[in-house]
mmCIF file of C-alpha atoms in Angstrom:
data_model
loop_
_atom_site.group_PDB
_atom_site.id
_atom_site.type_symbol
_atom_site.label_atom_id
_atom_site.label_comp_id
_atom_site.label_asym_id
_atom_site.label_seq_id
_atom_site.Cartn_x
_atom_site.Cartn_y
_atom_site.Cartn_z
ATOM 1 C CA MET V 1 -228.234 79.163 -41.961
ATOM 2 C CA LYS V 2 -225.928 77.992 -44.580
ATOM 3 C CA PHE V 3 -225.199 74.207 -45.187
ATOM 4 C CA ALA V 4 -222.527 72.338 -47.027
ATOM 5 C CA VAL V 5 -223.192 69.001 -48.603
ATOM 6 C CA LEU V 6 -219.899 67.205 -49.189
ATOM 7 C CA VAL V 7 -219.649 65.331 -52.375
ATOM 8 C CA PHE V 8 -217.033 62.594 -52.892
ATOM 9 C CA PRO V 9 -216.619 60.248 -55.852
ATOM 10 C CA GLY V 10 -219.236 57.658 -55.189
ATOM 11 C CA SER V 11 -221.520 59.765 -52.886
ATOM 12 C CA ASN V 12 -225.124 58.976 -53.668
ATOM 13 C CA CYS V 13 -227.245 60.548 -50.967
ATOM 14 C CA ASP V 14 -225.998 64.044 -51.569
ATOM 15 C CA ILE V 15 -228.939 65.008 -53.726
ATOM 16 C CA ASP V 16 -231.447 63.806 -50.972
ATOM 17 C CA MET V 17 -229.596 65.716 -48.387
ATOM 18 C CA TYR V 18 -229.669 68.887 -50.559
ATOM 19 C CA HIS V 19 -233.295 68.438 -51.186
ATOM 20 C CA ALA V 20 -234.091 68.015 -47.460
ATOM 21 C CA ILE V 21 -232.268 71.318 -46.570
ATOM 22 C CA LYS V 22 -233.505 73.508 -49.584
ATOM 23 C CA ASP V 23 -237.055 72.218 -50.183
ATOM 24 C CA GLU V 24 -238.227 70.865 -46.829
ATOM 25 C CA LEU V 25 -236.109 72.908 -44.241
ATOM 26 C CA GLY V 26 -236.049 76.031 -46.430
ATOM 27 C CA GLU V 27 -232.363 76.864 -45.574
ATOM 28 C CA GLU V 28 -229.475 77.716 -47.777
ATOM 29 C CA VAL V 29 -227.300 74.842 -48.988
ATOM 30 C CA GLU V 30 -224.456 74.253 -51.568
ATOM 31 C CA TYR V 31 -222.697 71.078 -52.767
ATOM 32 C CA VAL V 32 -218.944 71.134 -51.921
ATOM 33 C CA TRP V 33 -216.541 68.900 -53.861
ATOM 34 C CA HIS V 34 -214.131 66.731 -51.815
ATOM 35 C CA ASP V 35 -211.000 68.766 -53.044
ATOM 36 C CA ALA V 36 -212.304 72.013 -51.463
ATOM 37 C CA THR V 37 -209.968 73.757 -49.102
ATOM 38 C CA ASP V 38 -212.130 76.205 -47.433
ATOM 39 C CA LEU V 39 -215.473 75.571 -45.468
ATOM 40 C CA SER V 40 -215.408 78.925 -43.529
ATOM 41 C CA GLU V 41 -218.432 80.257 -45.144
ATOM 42 C CA PHE V 42 -220.722 77.384 -43.979
ATOM 43 C CA ASP V 43 -222.448 77.170 -40.627
ATOM 44 C CA GLY V 44 -223.128 73.407 -40.894
ATOM 45 C CA ILE V 45 -221.443 70.431 -42.614
ATOM 46 C CA LEU V 46 -223.412 67.507 -43.860
ATOM 47 C CA VAL V 47 -221.440 64.361 -44.934
ATOM 48 C CA PRO V 48 -223.881 62.199 -46.948
ATOM 49 C CA GLY V 49 -224.216 58.582 -47.508
ATOM 50 C CA GLY V 50 -223.125 56.402 -50.595
ATOM 51 C CA PHE V 51 -220.141 54.502 -51.451
ATOM 52 C CA SER V 52 -217.111 56.923 -51.556
ATOM 53 C CA TYR V 53 -214.235 55.497 -53.558
ATOM 54 C CA GLY V 54 -216.362 52.490 -54.103
ATOM 55 C CA ASP V 55 -215.870 51.349 -50.356
ATOM 56 C CA TYR V 56 -212.459 49.999 -51.602
ATOM 57 C CA LEU V 57 -210.135 49.081 -48.772
ATOM 58 C CA ARG V 58 -212.454 50.103 -45.919
ATOM 59 C CA CYS V 59 -215.744 52.221 -46.050
ATOM 60 C CA GLY V 60 -214.594 55.847 -45.656
ATOM 61 C CA ALA V 61 -210.934 55.143 -45.456
ATOM 62 C CA MET V 62 -210.000 57.006 -48.619
ATOM 63 C CA ALA V 63 -212.417 59.592 -48.329
ATOM 64 C CA ASN V 64 -210.902 60.605 -45.093
ATOM 65 C CA GLN V 65 -207.761 61.385 -46.984
ATOM 66 C CA SER V 66 -209.499 64.130 -49.041
ATOM 67 C CA ASN V 67 -208.509 67.754 -48.744
ATOM 68 C CA VAL V 68 -211.941 68.731 -47.455
ATOM 69 C CA MET V 69 -211.678 66.498 -44.404
ATOM 70 C CA ALA V 70 -209.041 68.744 -42.781
ATOM 71 C CA GLU V 71 -211.543 71.546 -43.137
ATOM 72 C CA VAL V 72 -214.267 69.411 -41.618
ATOM 73 C CA LYS V 73 -211.911 68.804 -38.649
ATOM 74 C CA LYS V 74 -211.509 72.589 -38.398
ATOM 75 C CA ALA V 75 -215.155 73.202 -38.625
ATOM 76 C CA ALA V 76 -215.745 70.503 -35.797
ATOM 77 C CA GLU V 77 -212.973 72.124 -33.634
ATOM 78 C CA ALA V 78 -214.850 75.616 -34.049
ATOM 79 C CA GLY V 79 -218.018 74.009 -32.747
ATOM 80 C CA LYS V 80 -220.056 73.970 -35.976
ATOM 81 C CA PRO V 81 -222.552 71.180 -36.373
ATOM 82 C CA VAL V 82 -221.197 68.345 -38.504
ATOM 83 C CA LEU V 83 -223.631 65.470 -39.386
ATOM 84 C CA GLY V 84 -222.447 62.270 -40.985
ATOM 85 C CA VAL V 85 -225.037 59.917 -42.363
ATOM 86 C CA CYS V 86 -224.310 56.195 -43.300
ATOM 87 C CA ASN V 87 -221.133 56.401 -45.289
ATOM 88 C CA GLY V 88 -220.834 59.921 -43.762
ATOM 89 C CA PHE V 89 -220.901 58.205 -40.338
ATOM 90 C CA GLN V 90 -218.101 55.821 -41.498
ATOM 91 C CA ILE V 91 -216.000 58.648 -42.835
ATOM 92 C CA LEU V 92 -216.260 60.558 -39.463
ATOM 93 C CA THR V 93 -215.094 57.401 -37.478
ATOM 94 C CA GLU V 94 -212.198 56.974 -39.948
ATOM 95 C CA ALA V 95 -211.379 60.620 -39.412
ATOM 96 C CA GLY V 96 -211.328 60.288 -35.748
ATOM 97 C CA LEU V 97 -214.097 62.800 -35.263
ATOM 98 C CA LEU V 98 -216.139 60.032 -33.727
ATOM 99 C CA PRO V 99 -215.014 57.019 -31.659
ATOM 100 C CA GLY V 100 -215.331 53.377 -32.796
ATOM 101 C CA ALA V 101 -215.820 51.848 -36.230
ATOM 102 C CA LEU V 102 -218.527 50.479 -38.365
ATOM 103 C CA LEU V 103 -218.156 46.659 -39.141
ATOM 104 C CA ARG V 104 -219.810 44.403 -41.706
ATOM 105 C CA ASN V 105 -223.608 43.683 -40.671
ATOM 106 C CA LYS V 106 -223.709 40.709 -38.557
ATOM 107 C CA ASN V 107 -225.916 38.683 -41.005
ATOM 108 C CA LEU V 108 -223.574 39.641 -43.947
ATOM 109 C CA LYS V 109 -226.668 41.246 -45.798
ATOM 110 C CA PHE V 110 -227.309 44.753 -47.068
ATOM 111 C CA MET V 111 -230.273 45.975 -45.172
ATOM 112 C CA CYS V 112 -232.506 48.474 -46.861
ATOM 113 C CA ARG V 113 -235.819 49.114 -45.181
ATOM 114 C CA THR V 114 -237.403 51.455 -42.465
ATOM 115 C CA VAL V 115 -236.526 50.763 -38.849
ATOM 116 C CA GLN V 116 -237.676 52.212 -35.598
ATOM 117 C CA LEU V 117 -235.276 54.412 -33.646
ATOM 118 C CA LYS V 118 -235.376 55.405 -30.125
ATOM 119 C CA VAL V 119 -234.262 58.957 -29.221
ATOM 120 C CA GLU V 120 -232.000 58.209 -26.313
ATOM 121 C CA ASN V 121 -230.676 61.705 -25.712
ATOM 122 C CA ASN V 122 -233.038 64.640 -26.870
ATOM 123 C CA ASP V 123 -230.572 67.199 -25.210
ATOM 124 C CA THR V 124 -228.367 67.556 -28.201
ATOM 125 C CA LEU V 125 -227.885 70.058 -31.025
ATOM 126 C CA PHE V 126 -229.477 67.400 -33.376
ATOM 127 C CA THR V 127 -232.208 66.180 -31.400
ATOM 128 C CA ASN V 128 -233.668 69.013 -29.163
ATOM 129 C CA GLN V 129 -237.130 68.826 -31.323
ATOM 130 C CA TYR V 130 -237.837 65.216 -30.200
ATOM 131 C CA GLU V 131 -239.293 64.009 -27.037
ATOM 132 C CA ALA V 132 -237.096 61.992 -24.713
ATOM 133 C CA GLY V 133 -237.561 58.191 -25.530
ATOM 134 C CA GLN V 134 -239.614 58.884 -28.678
ATOM 135 C CA ILE V 135 -239.805 56.293 -31.265
ATOM 136 C CA ILE V 136 -239.239 57.502 -34.905
ATOM 137 C CA ASN V 137 -239.379 55.841 -38.165
ATOM 138 C CA ILE V 138 -236.253 56.362 -40.396
ATOM 139 C CA PRO V 139 -235.025 54.178 -43.249
ATOM 140 C CA ILE V 140 -231.651 52.419 -43.241
ATOM 141 C CA ALA V 141 -229.574 51.188 -46.285
ATOM 142 C CA HIS V 142 -226.206 49.719 -45.406
ATOM 143 C CA GLY V 143 -224.028 46.663 -45.571
ATOM 144 C CA GLU V 144 -221.570 47.935 -42.779
ATOM 145 C CA GLY V 145 -223.476 49.633 -39.949
ATOM 146 C CA ASN V 146 -222.388 47.287 -37.128
ATOM 147 C CA TYR V 147 -221.117 49.780 -34.796
ATOM 148 C CA PHE V 148 -218.221 48.646 -32.662
ATOM 149 C CA CYS V 149 -215.871 50.184 -30.011
ATOM 150 C CA ASP V 150 -213.832 48.784 -27.159
ATOM 151 C CA ASP V 151 -215.284 48.555 -23.618
ATOM 152 C CA GLU V 152 -213.444 51.717 -22.352
ATOM 153 C CA THR V 153 -214.941 53.782 -25.122
ATOM 154 C CA LEU V 154 -218.276 52.413 -24.621
ATOM 155 C CA ALA V 155 -218.278 53.297 -21.000
ATOM 156 C CA LYS V 156 -217.296 56.835 -21.923
ATOM 157 C CA LEU V 157 -220.186 57.031 -24.534
ATOM 158 C CA LYS V 158 -222.667 55.965 -21.874
ATOM 159 C CA ALA V 159 -221.123 58.304 -18.979
ATOM 160 C CA ASN V 160 -221.437 61.310 -21.448
ATOM 161 C CA ASN V 161 -224.714 60.594 -22.919
ATOM 162 C CA GLN V 162 -223.108 60.225 -26.234
ATOM 163 C CA ILE V 163 -225.461 57.443 -27.592
ATOM 164 C CA VAL V 164 -228.234 59.612 -29.330
ATOM 165 C CA PHE V 165 -230.185 56.973 -31.269
ATOM 166 C CA THR V 166 -230.543 53.236 -30.758
ATOM 167 C CA TYR V 167 -232.528 50.803 -32.801
ATOM 168 C CA SER V 168 -235.913 49.928 -31.074
ATOM 169 C CA GLY V 169 -237.004 46.309 -31.097
ATOM 170 C CA ASP V 170 -235.079 44.768 -33.979
ATOM 171 C CA ASN V 171 -231.385 45.575 -34.239
ATOM 172 C CA PRO V 172 -230.828 45.293 -38.217
ATOM 173 C CA ASN V 173 -226.907 45.015 -38.075
ATOM 174 C CA GLY V 174 -225.823 43.530 -34.828
ATOM 175 C CA SER V 175 -224.311 46.925 -33.497
ATOM 176 C CA LEU V 176 -223.077 47.022 -29.940
ATOM 177 C CA GLU V 177 -225.870 48.058 -27.419
ATOM 178 C CA ASP V 178 -228.181 48.563 -30.437
ATOM 179 C CA ILE V 179 -226.313 51.795 -31.195
ATOM 180 C CA ALA V 180 -227.568 53.626 -34.404
ATOM 181 C CA GLY V 181 -226.162 57.041 -33.870
ATOM 182 C CA ILE V 182 -223.597 58.821 -31.395
ATOM 183 C CA VAL V 183 -222.253 62.226 -30.908
ATOM 184 C CA ASN V 184 -218.690 63.425 -29.936
ATOM 185 C CA GLU V 185 -217.828 64.432 -26.503
ATOM 186 C CA ARG V 186 -218.515 68.119 -27.195
ATOM 187 C CA GLY V 187 -221.909 67.266 -28.789
ATOM 188 C CA ASN V 188 -221.570 68.971 -32.152
ATOM 189 C CA VAL V 189 -220.621 66.048 -34.363
ATOM 190 C CA LEU V 190 -223.290 63.394 -35.019
ATOM 191 C CA GLY V 191 -222.934 60.136 -36.947
ATOM 192 C CA MET V 192 -225.737 57.885 -37.595
ATOM 193 C CA MET V 193 -226.399 54.837 -39.997
ATOM 194 C CA PRO V 194 -230.147 55.553 -40.614
ATOM 195 C CA HIS V 195 -231.016 58.343 -43.210
ATOM 196 C CA PRO V 196 -233.074 61.285 -41.677
ATOM 197 C CA GLU V 197 -232.700 62.989 -45.175
ATOM 198 C CA ARG V 198 -234.775 60.302 -46.562
ATOM 199 C CA ALA V 199 -237.657 60.806 -44.121
ATOM 200 C CA VAL V 200 -238.411 64.424 -44.561
ATOM 201 C CA ASP V 201 -242.001 64.277 -46.108
ATOM 202 C CA ALA V 202 -245.064 62.203 -45.268
ATOM 203 C CA LEU V 203 -245.358 61.485 -48.935
ATOM 204 C CA LEU V 204 -242.195 59.369 -48.595
ATOM 205 C CA GLY V 205 -243.542 57.322 -45.870
ATOM 206 C CA SER V 206 -242.202 59.344 -42.928
ATOM 207 C CA ASP V 207 -241.141 62.913 -41.985
ATOM 208 C CA ASP V 208 -239.569 61.852 -38.680
ATOM 209 C CA GLY V 209 -236.191 62.768 -39.826
ATOM 210 C CA LEU V 210 -236.889 66.503 -40.572
ATOM 211 C CA LYS V 211 -236.552 67.249 -36.883
ATOM 212 C CA VAL V 212 -232.849 66.350 -36.950
ATOM 213 C CA PHE V 213 -232.402 69.284 -39.226
ATOM 214 C CA LYS V 214 -234.873 71.589 -37.483
ATOM 215 C CA SER V 215 -232.983 70.952 -34.301
ATOM 216 C CA ILE V 216 -229.725 72.119 -35.818
ATOM 217 C CA VAL V 217 -231.323 75.266 -37.200
ATOM 218 C CA LYS V 218 -233.029 76.034 -33.881
ATOM 219 C CA MET V 219 -229.843 75.838 -31.845
ATOM 220 C CA TRP V 220 -227.910 77.972 -34.568
ATOM 221 C CA ARG V 221 -230.538 80.598 -34.418
ATOM 222 C CA GLU V 222 -230.536 80.782 -30.681
ATOM 223 C CA SER V 223 -226.792 81.237 -30.696
ATOM 224 C CA HIS V 224 -226.462 83.637 -33.624
ATOM 225 C CA VAL V 225 -229.738 85.626 -33.829
ATOM 226 C CA SER V 226 -230.745 87.793 -31.009
ATOM 227 C CA MET P 1 -187.183 48.084 -55.520
ATOM 228 C CA THR P 2 -188.580 46.341 -52.515
ATOM 229 C CA LYS P 3 -191.883 44.379 -52.319
ATOM 230 C CA VAL P 4 -193.669 44.658 -48.929
ATOM 231 C CA LYS P 5 -196.159 42.109 -48.215
ATOM 232 C CA ILE P 6 -198.886 43.390 -45.715
ATOM 233 C CA TYR P 7 -201.496 41.360 -43.813
ATOM 234 C CA VAL P 8 -204.485 43.238 -42.323
ATOM 235 C CA THR P 9 -206.697 41.305 -40.041
ATOM 236 C CA LEU P 10 -209.563 41.954 -37.614
ATOM 237 C CA ARG P 11 -208.539 42.230 -34.046
ATOM 238 C CA GLU P 12 -209.210 39.169 -32.051
ATOM 239 C CA SER P 13 -211.734 40.945 -29.925
ATOM 240 C CA VAL P 14 -213.798 41.804 -33.028
ATOM 241 C CA LEU P 15 -216.373 39.265 -34.411
ATOM 242 C CA ASP P 16 -215.715 38.089 -37.892
ATOM 243 C CA PRO P 17 -219.172 37.073 -39.377
ATOM 244 C CA GLN P 18 -217.693 36.462 -42.738
ATOM 245 C CA GLY P 19 -215.138 33.957 -41.242
ATOM 246 C CA SER P 20 -217.913 32.364 -39.206
ATOM 247 C CA ALA P 21 -219.921 31.773 -42.454
ATOM 248 C CA VAL P 22 -216.926 30.134 -44.140
ATOM 249 C CA GLN P 23 -216.458 28.092 -41.151
ATOM 250 C CA GLY P 24 -219.903 26.839 -41.311
ATOM 251 C CA SER P 25 -219.579 25.956 -44.950
ATOM 252 C CA LEU P 26 -216.318 24.089 -44.294
ATOM 253 C CA ALA P 27 -218.180 22.151 -41.494
ATOM 254 C CA LYS P 28 -221.011 21.352 -43.763
ATOM 255 C CA MET P 29 -218.495 19.818 -46.170
ATOM 256 C CA GLY P 30 -217.226 17.498 -43.413
ATOM 257 C CA TYR P 31 -214.178 19.439 -42.374
ATOM 258 C CA ASN P 32 -215.310 19.206 -38.553
ATOM 259 C CA GLU P 33 -211.734 19.743 -37.363
ATOM 260 C CA VAL P 34 -211.794 23.297 -38.474
ATOM 261 C CA GLU P 35 -212.186 25.458 -35.262
ATOM 262 C CA ASP P 36 -211.962 28.877 -36.394
ATOM 263 C CA VAL P 37 -211.729 30.975 -39.707
ATOM 264 C CA ARG P 38 -210.795 34.639 -39.868
ATOM 265 C CA ILE P 39 -210.720 36.541 -43.067
ATOM 266 C CA GLY P 40 -208.285 39.456 -43.629
ATOM 267 C CA LYS P 41 -206.613 41.419 -46.583
ATOM 268 C CA TYR P 42 -203.422 40.828 -48.191
ATOM 269 C CA LEU P 43 -201.580 43.783 -49.887
ATOM 270 C CA GLU P 44 -198.415 43.896 -51.904
ATOM 271 C CA VAL P 45 -196.808 47.282 -51.927
ATOM 272 C CA VAL P 46 -193.872 47.785 -54.232
ATOM 273 C CA ILE P 47 -191.711 50.580 -52.968
ATOM 274 C CA GLY P 48 -188.944 52.257 -55.203
ATOM 275 C CA ASP P 49 -185.780 54.003 -54.238
ATOM 276 C CA THR P 50 -186.201 56.054 -50.982
ATOM 277 C CA ASP P 51 -184.064 57.726 -48.481
ATOM 278 C CA ARG P 52 -186.613 56.950 -45.752
ATOM 279 C CA ASP P 53 -186.391 54.140 -43.274
ATOM 280 C CA LEU P 54 -188.641 51.343 -44.683
ATOM 281 C CA ASP P 55 -190.124 50.221 -41.284
ATOM 282 C CA VAL P 56 -191.000 53.863 -40.534
ATOM 283 C CA LEU P 57 -192.637 54.248 -44.046
ATOM 284 C CA VAL P 58 -194.536 51.028 -43.903
ATOM 285 C CA LYS P 59 -195.810 51.482 -40.470
ATOM 286 C CA GLU P 60 -196.951 54.955 -41.173
ATOM 287 C CA MET P 61 -198.906 53.974 -44.312
ATOM 288 C CA CYS P 62 -200.572 51.115 -42.226
ATOM 289 C CA GLU P 63 -201.466 53.365 -39.304
ATOM 290 C CA LYS P 64 -202.823 56.254 -41.500
ATOM 291 C CA LEU P 65 -204.654 54.334 -44.254
ATOM 292 C CA LEU P 66 -204.042 50.664 -44.855
ATOM 293 C CA ALA P 67 -205.420 49.402 -41.398
ATOM 294 C CA ASN P 68 -207.996 50.894 -39.013
ATOM 295 C CA THR P 69 -206.237 50.182 -35.820
ATOM 296 C CA VAL P 70 -209.670 50.532 -33.849
ATOM 297 C CA ILE P 71 -210.671 47.215 -35.450
ATOM 298 C CA GLU P 72 -207.658 45.806 -37.276
ATOM 299 C CA ASP P 73 -204.085 44.549 -36.638
ATOM 300 C CA TYR P 74 -201.483 44.575 -39.278
ATOM 301 C CA ARG P 75 -198.037 42.768 -40.006
ATOM 302 C CA TYR P 76 -195.825 42.728 -42.826
ATOM 303 C CA GLU P 77 -192.800 41.015 -44.458
ATOM 304 C CA VAL P 78 -190.300 42.637 -46.555
ATOM 305 C CA GLU P 79 -189.133 40.894 -49.710
ATOM 306 C CA GLU P 80 -186.049 42.455 -51.698
ATOM 307 C CA ALA P 81 -186.537 42.250 -55.311
ATOM 308 C CA ASN P 82 -183.991 43.092 -57.991
#
């Protein structure tokens, strides 16, 4: 399986993402610059964290205007897995690939620590290797991770089981319904504030994040390899 | 040349923790009559000669980039310059 790690000016989790795929997962991966106009050779798209365009105006707003985002939309329409982490999640909401928006953390602070997440839905492309309701340890590092959407959208998210991860116990940013990660209606686009790519080796404190990537590969193998 | 003054503010239904913090500070300073503070953005966009309708142009820019209408409202004033 071949992954693309998108790189915008100001991305800073791209190297972690690349490392997770290449060294820990053992799959093919390439960096793709934001002005790329073709992603057709890739089977999965990873939108990493960081501060694209300095977070000027709004987090992810200007990255959404990059050439590569038209290609990300095509990939999502084609049913390919698209994962956005942290700033990547913000970019995917700005692009309209995921509903809602990420607001400033309720306590106005940049939060950087490991949190506990609950796997709310393990029947997705991204979470099939977890147990339902499993509690996992994944680091967060964000100032604007306070998920918000209107009531109608929230009702839809619940009805379609699109809420994939919630903060367990302590909610670090004030997000609606403790939401930490959601998928689109079709289930092939996941956005999450916590960083699974930073939790791929026990040496780093946790390898609980690796199963996000293993889940993607398992689903891909089942549909592409007989 | 036309100067457009654009105001982008959080929708009323969206909590503004920054505004709340500022309101708290004002209250601490004795300005107890302050009931609410909302923080937004102010942009000055200078537009050169164009055949396009100014309102259409500004609205398009606001909807596509300058505001995120999921969480923000925008309004603008047009100021003719020389």
